[in-house]
PDB file of C-alpha atoms and ligand atoms in Angstrom:
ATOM      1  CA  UNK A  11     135.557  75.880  98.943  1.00 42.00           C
ATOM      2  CA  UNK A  12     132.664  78.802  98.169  1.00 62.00           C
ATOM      3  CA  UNK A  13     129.309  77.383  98.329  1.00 74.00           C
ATOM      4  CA  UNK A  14     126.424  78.995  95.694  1.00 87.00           C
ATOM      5  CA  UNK A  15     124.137  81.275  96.563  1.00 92.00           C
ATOM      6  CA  UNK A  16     120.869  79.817  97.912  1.00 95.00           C
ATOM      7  CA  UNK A  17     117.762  81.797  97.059  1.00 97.00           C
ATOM      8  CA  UNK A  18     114.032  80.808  98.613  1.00 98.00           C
ATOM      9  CA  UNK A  19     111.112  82.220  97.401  1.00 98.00           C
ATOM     10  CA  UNK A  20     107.600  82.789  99.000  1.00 98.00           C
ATOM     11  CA  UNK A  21     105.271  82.676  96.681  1.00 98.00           C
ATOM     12  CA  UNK A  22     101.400  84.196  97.778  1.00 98.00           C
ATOM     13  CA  UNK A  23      99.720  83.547  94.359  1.00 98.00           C
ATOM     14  CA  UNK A  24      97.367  80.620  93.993  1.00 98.00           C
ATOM     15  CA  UNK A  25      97.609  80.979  90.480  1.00 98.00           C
ATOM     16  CA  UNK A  26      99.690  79.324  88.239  1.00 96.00           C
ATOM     17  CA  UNK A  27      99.967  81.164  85.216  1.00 93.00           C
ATOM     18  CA  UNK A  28      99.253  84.261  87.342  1.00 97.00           C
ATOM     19  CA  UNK A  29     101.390  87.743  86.903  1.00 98.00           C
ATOM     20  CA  UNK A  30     103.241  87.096  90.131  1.00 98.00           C
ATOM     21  CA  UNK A  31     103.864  83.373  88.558  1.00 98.00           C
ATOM     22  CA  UNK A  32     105.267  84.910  85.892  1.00 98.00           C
ATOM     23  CA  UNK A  33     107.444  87.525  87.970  1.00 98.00           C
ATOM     24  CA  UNK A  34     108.952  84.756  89.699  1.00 98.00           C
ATOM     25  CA  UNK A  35     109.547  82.137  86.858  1.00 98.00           C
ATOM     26  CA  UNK A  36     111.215  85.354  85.096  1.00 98.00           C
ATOM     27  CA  UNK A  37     113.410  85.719  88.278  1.00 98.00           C
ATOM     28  CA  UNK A  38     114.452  81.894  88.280  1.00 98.00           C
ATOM     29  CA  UNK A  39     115.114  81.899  85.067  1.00 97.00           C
ATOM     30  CA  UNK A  40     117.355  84.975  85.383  1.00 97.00           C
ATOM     31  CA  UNK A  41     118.877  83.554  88.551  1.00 97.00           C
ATOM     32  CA  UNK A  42     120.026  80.348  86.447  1.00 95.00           C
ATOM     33  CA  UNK A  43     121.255  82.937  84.009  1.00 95.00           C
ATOM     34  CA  UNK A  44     123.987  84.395  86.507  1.00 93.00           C
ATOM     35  CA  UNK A  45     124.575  80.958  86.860  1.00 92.00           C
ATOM     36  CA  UNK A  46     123.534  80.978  91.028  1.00 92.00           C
ATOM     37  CA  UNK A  47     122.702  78.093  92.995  1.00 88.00           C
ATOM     38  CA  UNK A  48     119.244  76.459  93.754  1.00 90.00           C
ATOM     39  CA  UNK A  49     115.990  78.313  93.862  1.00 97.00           C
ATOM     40  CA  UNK A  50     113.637  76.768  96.795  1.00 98.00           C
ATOM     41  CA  UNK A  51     109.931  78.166  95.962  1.00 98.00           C
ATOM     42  CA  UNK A  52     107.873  77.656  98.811  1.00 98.00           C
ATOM     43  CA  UNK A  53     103.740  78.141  98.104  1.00 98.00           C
ATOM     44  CA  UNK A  54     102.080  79.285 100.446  1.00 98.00           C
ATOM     45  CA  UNK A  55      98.554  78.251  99.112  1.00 98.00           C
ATOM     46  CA  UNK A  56      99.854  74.915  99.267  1.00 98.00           C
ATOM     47  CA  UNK A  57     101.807  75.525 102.385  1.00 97.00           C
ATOM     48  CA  UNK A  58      98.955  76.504 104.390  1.00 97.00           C
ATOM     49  CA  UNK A  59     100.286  77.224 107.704  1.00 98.00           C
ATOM     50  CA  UNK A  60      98.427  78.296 110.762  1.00 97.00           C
ATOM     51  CA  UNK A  61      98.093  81.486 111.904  1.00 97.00           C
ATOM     52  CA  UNK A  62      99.827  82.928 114.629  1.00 98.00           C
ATOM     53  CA  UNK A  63      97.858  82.927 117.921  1.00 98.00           C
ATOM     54  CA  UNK A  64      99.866  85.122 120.075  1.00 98.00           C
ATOM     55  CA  UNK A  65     100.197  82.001 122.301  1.00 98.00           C
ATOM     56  CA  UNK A  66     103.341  82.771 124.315  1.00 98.00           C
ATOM     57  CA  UNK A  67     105.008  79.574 123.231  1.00 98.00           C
ATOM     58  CA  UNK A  68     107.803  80.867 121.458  1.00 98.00           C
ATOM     59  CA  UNK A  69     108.337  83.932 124.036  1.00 98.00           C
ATOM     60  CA  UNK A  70     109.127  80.971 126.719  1.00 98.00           C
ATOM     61  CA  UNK A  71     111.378  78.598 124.691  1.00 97.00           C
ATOM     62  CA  UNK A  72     112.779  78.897 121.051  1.00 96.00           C
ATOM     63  CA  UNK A  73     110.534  77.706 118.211  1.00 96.00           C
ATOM     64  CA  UNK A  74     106.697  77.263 117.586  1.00 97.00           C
ATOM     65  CA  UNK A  75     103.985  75.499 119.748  1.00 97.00           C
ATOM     66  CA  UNK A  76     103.217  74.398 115.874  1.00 97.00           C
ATOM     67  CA  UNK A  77     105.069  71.542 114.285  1.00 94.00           C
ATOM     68  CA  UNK A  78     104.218  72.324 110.152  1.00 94.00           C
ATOM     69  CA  UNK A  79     105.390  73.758 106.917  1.00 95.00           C
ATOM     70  CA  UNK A  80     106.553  76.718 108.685  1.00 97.00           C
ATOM     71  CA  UNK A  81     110.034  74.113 109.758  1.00 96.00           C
ATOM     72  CA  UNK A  82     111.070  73.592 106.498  1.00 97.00           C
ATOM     73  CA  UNK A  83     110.651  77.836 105.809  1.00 98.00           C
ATOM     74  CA  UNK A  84     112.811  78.313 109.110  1.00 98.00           C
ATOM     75  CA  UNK A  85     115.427  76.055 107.928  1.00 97.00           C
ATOM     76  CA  UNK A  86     115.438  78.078 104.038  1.00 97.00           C
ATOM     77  CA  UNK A  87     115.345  81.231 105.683  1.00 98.00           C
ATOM     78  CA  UNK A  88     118.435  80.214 108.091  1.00 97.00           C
ATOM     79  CA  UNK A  89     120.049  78.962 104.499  1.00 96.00           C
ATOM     80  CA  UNK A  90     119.164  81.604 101.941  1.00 96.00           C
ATOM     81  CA  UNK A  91     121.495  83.618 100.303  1.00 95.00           C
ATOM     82  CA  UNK A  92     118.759  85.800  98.698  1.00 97.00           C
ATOM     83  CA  UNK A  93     114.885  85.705  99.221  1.00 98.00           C
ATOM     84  CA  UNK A  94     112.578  86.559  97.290  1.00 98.00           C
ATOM     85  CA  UNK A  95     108.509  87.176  98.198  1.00 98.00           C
ATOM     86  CA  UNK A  96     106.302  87.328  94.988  1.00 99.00           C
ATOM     87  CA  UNK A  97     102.611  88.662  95.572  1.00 99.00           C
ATOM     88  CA  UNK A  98      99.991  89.375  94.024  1.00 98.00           C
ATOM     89  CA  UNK A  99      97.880  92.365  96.435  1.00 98.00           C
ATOM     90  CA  UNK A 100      94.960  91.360  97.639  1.00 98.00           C
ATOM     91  CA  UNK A 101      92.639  93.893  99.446  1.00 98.00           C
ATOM     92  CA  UNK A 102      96.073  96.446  99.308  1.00 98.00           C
ATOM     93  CA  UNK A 103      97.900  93.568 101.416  1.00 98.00           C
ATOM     94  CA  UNK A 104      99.153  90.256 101.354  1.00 98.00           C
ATOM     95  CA  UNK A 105      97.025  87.484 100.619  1.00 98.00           C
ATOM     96  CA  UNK A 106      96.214  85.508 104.120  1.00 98.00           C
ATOM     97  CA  UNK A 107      98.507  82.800 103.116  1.00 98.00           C
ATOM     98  CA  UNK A 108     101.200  84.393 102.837  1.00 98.00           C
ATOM     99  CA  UNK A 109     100.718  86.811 105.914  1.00 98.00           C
ATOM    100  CA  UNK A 110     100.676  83.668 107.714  1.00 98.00           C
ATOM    101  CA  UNK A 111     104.343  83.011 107.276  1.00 98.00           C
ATOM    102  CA  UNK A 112     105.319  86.563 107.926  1.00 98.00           C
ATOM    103  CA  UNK A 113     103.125  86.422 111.201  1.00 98.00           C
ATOM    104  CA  UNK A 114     104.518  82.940 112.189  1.00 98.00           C
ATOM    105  CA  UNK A 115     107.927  85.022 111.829  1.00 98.00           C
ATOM    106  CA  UNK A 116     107.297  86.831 115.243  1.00 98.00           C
ATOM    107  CA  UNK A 117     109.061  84.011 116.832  1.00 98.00           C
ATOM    108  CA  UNK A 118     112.251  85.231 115.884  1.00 98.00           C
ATOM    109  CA  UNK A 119     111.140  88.667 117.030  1.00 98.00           C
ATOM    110  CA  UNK A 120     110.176  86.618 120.559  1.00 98.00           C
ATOM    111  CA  UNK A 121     113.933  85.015 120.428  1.00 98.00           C
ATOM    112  CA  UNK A 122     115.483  88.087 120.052  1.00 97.00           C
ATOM    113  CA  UNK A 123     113.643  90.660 122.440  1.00 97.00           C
ATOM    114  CA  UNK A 124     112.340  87.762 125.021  1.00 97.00           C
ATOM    115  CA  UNK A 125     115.196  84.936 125.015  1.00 97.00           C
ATOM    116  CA  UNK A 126     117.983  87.100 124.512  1.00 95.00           C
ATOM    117  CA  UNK A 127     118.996  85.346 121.303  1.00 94.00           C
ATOM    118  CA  UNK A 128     121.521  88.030 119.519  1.00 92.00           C
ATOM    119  CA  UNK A 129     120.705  86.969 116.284  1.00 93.00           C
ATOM    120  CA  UNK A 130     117.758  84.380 115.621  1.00 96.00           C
ATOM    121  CA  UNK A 131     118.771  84.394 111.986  1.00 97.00           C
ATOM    122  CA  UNK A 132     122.478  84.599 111.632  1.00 96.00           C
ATOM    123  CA  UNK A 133     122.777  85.023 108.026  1.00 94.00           C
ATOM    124  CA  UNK A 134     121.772  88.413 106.305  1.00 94.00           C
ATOM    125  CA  UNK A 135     120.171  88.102 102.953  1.00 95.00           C
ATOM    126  CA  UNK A 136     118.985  90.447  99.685  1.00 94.00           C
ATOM    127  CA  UNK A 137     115.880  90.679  98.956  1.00 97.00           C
ATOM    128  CA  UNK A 138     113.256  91.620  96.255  1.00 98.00           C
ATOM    129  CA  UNK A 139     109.943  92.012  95.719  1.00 98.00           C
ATOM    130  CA  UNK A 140     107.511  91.134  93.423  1.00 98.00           C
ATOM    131  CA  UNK A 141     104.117  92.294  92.983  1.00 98.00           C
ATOM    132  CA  UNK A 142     101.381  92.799  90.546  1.00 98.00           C
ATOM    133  CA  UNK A 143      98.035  94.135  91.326  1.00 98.00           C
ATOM    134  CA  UNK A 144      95.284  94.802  88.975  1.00 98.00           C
ATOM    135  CA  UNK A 145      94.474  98.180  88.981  1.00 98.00           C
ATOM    136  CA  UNK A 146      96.203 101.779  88.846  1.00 97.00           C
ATOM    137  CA  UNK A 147      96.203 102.251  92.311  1.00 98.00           C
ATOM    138  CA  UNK A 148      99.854 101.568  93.739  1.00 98.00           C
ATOM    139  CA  UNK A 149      99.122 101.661  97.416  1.00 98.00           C
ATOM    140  CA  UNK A 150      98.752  97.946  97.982  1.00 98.00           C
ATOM    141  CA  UNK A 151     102.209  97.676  96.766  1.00 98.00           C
ATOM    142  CA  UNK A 152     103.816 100.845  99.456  1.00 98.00           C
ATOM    143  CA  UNK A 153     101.502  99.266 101.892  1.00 98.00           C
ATOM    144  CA  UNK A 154     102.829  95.744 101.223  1.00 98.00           C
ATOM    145  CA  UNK A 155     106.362  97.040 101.453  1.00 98.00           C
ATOM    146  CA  UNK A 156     106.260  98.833 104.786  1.00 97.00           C
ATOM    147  CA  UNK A 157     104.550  95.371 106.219  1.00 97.00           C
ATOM    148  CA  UNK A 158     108.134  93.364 104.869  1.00 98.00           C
ATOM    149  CA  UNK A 159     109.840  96.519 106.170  1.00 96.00           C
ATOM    150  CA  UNK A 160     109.132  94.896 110.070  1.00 95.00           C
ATOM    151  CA  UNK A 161     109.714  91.107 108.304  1.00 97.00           C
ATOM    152  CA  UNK A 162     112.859  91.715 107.043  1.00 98.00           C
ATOM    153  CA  UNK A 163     114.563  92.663 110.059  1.00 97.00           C
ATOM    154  CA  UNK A 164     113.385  89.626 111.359  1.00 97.00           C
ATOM    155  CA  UNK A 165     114.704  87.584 109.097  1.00 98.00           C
ATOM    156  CA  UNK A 166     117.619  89.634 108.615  1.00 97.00           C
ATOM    157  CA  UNK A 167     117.118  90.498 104.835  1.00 97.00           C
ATOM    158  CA  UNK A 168     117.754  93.832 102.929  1.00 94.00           C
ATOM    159  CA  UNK A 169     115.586  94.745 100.448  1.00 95.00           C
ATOM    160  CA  UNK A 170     117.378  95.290  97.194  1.00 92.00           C
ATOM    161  CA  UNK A 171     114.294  96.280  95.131  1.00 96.00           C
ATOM    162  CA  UNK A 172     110.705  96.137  94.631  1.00 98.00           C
ATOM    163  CA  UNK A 173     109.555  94.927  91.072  1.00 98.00           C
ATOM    164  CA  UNK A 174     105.512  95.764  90.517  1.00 98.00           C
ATOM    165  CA  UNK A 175     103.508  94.908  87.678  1.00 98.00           C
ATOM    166  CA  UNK A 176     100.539  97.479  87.695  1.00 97.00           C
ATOM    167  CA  UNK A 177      97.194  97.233  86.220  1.00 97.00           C
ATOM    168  CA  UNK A 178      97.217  93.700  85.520  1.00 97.00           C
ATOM    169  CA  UNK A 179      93.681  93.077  84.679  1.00 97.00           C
ATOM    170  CA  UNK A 180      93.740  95.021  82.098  1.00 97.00           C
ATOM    171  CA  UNK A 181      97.308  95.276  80.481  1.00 94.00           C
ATOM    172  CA  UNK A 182      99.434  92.625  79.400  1.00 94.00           C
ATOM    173  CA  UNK A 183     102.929  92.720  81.264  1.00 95.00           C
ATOM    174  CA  UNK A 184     105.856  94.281  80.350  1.00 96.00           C
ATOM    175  CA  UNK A 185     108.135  91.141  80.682  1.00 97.00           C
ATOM    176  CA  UNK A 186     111.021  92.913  79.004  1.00 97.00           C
ATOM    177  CA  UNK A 187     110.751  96.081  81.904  1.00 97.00           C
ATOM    178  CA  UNK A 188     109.969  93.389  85.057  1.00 97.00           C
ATOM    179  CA  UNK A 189     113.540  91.273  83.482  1.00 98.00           C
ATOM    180  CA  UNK A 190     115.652  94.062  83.395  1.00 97.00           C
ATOM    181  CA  UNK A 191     114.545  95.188  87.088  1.00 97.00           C
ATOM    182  CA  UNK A 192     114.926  91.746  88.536  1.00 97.00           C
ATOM    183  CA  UNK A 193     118.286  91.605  86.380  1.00 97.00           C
ATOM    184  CA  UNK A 194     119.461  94.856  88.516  1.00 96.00           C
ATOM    185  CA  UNK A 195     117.843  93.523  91.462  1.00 95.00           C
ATOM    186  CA  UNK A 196     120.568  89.889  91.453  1.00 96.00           C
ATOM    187  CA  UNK A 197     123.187  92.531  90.772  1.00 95.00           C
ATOM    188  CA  UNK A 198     123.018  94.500  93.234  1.00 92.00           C
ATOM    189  CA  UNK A 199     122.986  91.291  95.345  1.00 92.00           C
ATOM    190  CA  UNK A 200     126.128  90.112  93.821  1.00 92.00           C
ATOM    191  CA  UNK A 201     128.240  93.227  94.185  1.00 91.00           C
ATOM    192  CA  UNK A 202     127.045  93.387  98.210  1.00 87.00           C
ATOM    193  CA  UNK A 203     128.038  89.826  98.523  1.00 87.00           C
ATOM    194  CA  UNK A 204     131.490  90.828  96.536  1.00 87.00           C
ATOM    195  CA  UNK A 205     131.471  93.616  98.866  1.00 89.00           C
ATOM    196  CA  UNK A 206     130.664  92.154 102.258  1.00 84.00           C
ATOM    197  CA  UNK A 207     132.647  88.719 101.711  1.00 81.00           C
ATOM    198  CA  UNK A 208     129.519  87.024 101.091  1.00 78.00           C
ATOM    199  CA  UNK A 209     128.582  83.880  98.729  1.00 78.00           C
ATOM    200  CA  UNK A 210     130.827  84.198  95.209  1.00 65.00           C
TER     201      UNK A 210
HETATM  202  C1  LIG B 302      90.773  88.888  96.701  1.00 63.45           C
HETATM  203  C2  LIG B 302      91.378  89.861  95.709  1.00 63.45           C
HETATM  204  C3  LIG B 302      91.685  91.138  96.138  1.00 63.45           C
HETATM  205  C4  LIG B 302      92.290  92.042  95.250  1.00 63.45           C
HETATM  206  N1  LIG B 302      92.629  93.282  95.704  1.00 63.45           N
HETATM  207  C5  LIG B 302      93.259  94.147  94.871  1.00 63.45           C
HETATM  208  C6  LIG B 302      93.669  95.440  95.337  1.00 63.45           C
HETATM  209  O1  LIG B 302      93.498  95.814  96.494  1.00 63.45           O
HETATM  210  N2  LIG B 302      94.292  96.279  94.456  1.00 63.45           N
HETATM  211  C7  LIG B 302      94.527  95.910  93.166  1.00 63.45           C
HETATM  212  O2  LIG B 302      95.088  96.712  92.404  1.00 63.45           O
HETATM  213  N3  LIG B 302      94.164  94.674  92.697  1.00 63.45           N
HETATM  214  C8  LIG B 302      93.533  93.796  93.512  1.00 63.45           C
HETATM  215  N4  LIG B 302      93.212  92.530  93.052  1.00 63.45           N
HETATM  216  C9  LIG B 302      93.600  92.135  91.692  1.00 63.45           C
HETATM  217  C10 LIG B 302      94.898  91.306  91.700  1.00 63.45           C
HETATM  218  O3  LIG B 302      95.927  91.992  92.400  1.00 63.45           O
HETATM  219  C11 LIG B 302      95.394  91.038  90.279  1.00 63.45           C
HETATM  220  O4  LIG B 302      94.406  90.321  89.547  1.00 63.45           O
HETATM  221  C12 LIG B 302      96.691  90.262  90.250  1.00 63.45           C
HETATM  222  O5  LIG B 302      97.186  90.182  88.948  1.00 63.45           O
HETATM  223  C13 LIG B 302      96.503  88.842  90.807  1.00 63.45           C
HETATM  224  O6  LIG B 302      97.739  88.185  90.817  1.00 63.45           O
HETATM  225  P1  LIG B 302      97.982  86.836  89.970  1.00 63.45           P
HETATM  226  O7  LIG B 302      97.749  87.249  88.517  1.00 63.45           O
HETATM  227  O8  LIG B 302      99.370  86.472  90.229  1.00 63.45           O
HETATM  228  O9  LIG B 302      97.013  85.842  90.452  1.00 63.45           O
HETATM  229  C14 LIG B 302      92.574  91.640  93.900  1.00 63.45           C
HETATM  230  C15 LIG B 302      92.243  90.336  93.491  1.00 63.45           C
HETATM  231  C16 LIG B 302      91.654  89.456  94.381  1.00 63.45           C
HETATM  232  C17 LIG B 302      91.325  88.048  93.898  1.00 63.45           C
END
């Protein structure tokens, strides 16, 4: 029997009716649309994991000298189908939260290259990303992107497209563009996993 898709979501805004909040709700909703499977949306506001310390724990022995949210992320990332991060740019990066989780990712990095672990996370994943930043300036976003670049192979995801909502403190979004994208974006998903064997 074919299991549905899981997707998780990492979610860096700390606002709730926020442009990125209203990226990702638009994703959910089209996710239920396609009729997928469960959407996990992990905050990382709320979440508030420690940072990485470069402690050498993880380099010795698998896991994290750190027993906290970042368990319950490991165990959605080792179970998603299809991950989404949603972000608002902050400073042209990712608010500290949220770097936090990608940072407390270098222990699969540490399995891998240290332990000898082939594959710390065995099963590969889509991605997308959503952003919105309030000015012109698209930078933040590229920036942003090359940072996930090093994540993603970590975490063994492939980035299927980057949504961006520009000049959000100023503009209203363009909710009718950002569903469309994120439309092509669980597509494009879809036909890989059709492609590859995948989840239905
Ligand atoms: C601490 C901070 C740093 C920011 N840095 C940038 C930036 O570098 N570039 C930019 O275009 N907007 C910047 N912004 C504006 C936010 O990206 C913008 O308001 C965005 O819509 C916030 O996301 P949210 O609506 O989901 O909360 C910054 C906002 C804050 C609070």
């Amino acid at each position: 029997m074919k299991t549905e898709p899981k997707a998780l979501a990492l979610m860096g805004s700390p606002r709730a009716g926020g442009a990125t909040a209203r990226l990702l709700t638009c994703f959910i909703d089209q996710w239920r649309a396609f009729n997928l499977g469960a959407v996990t949306v992990v905050e990382a506001y709320k979440a508030a994991l420690a940072p990485c310390t470069h402690c050498g724990y993880c380099g010795k022995q698998l896991g994290c000298v750190y027993d906290d949210g970042f368990t319950a992320i490991d165990a959605g990332l080792r179970e998603a189908d299809f991950l989404v991060v949603a972000s608002p740019v902050y400073g042209m990066g990712f608010p500290a939260p949220l770097k936090a989780v990608f940072d407390r990712c270098q222990r699969y990095f540490e399995a891998k290259f240290s332990l000898g672990a082939a594959n710390p996370i065995p099963k590969r994943k889509s991605a997308l990303f959503l952003a919105a930043f309030g000015s012109k300036d698209g930078r933040g976003v590229e920036m942003m992107r090359e940072q996930l670049r090093y994540t993603f192979l970590l975490v063994n995801a492939v980035l299927e497209k980057t949504v961006a909502a520009a000049n959000t403190d100023r503009l209203p979004l363009d909710m009718e563009a950002a569903e469309r994208e994120i439309q092509s974006a669980i597509r494009a998903a879809v036909s890989r996993w059709q492609n590859e064997g995948g989840p239905p």
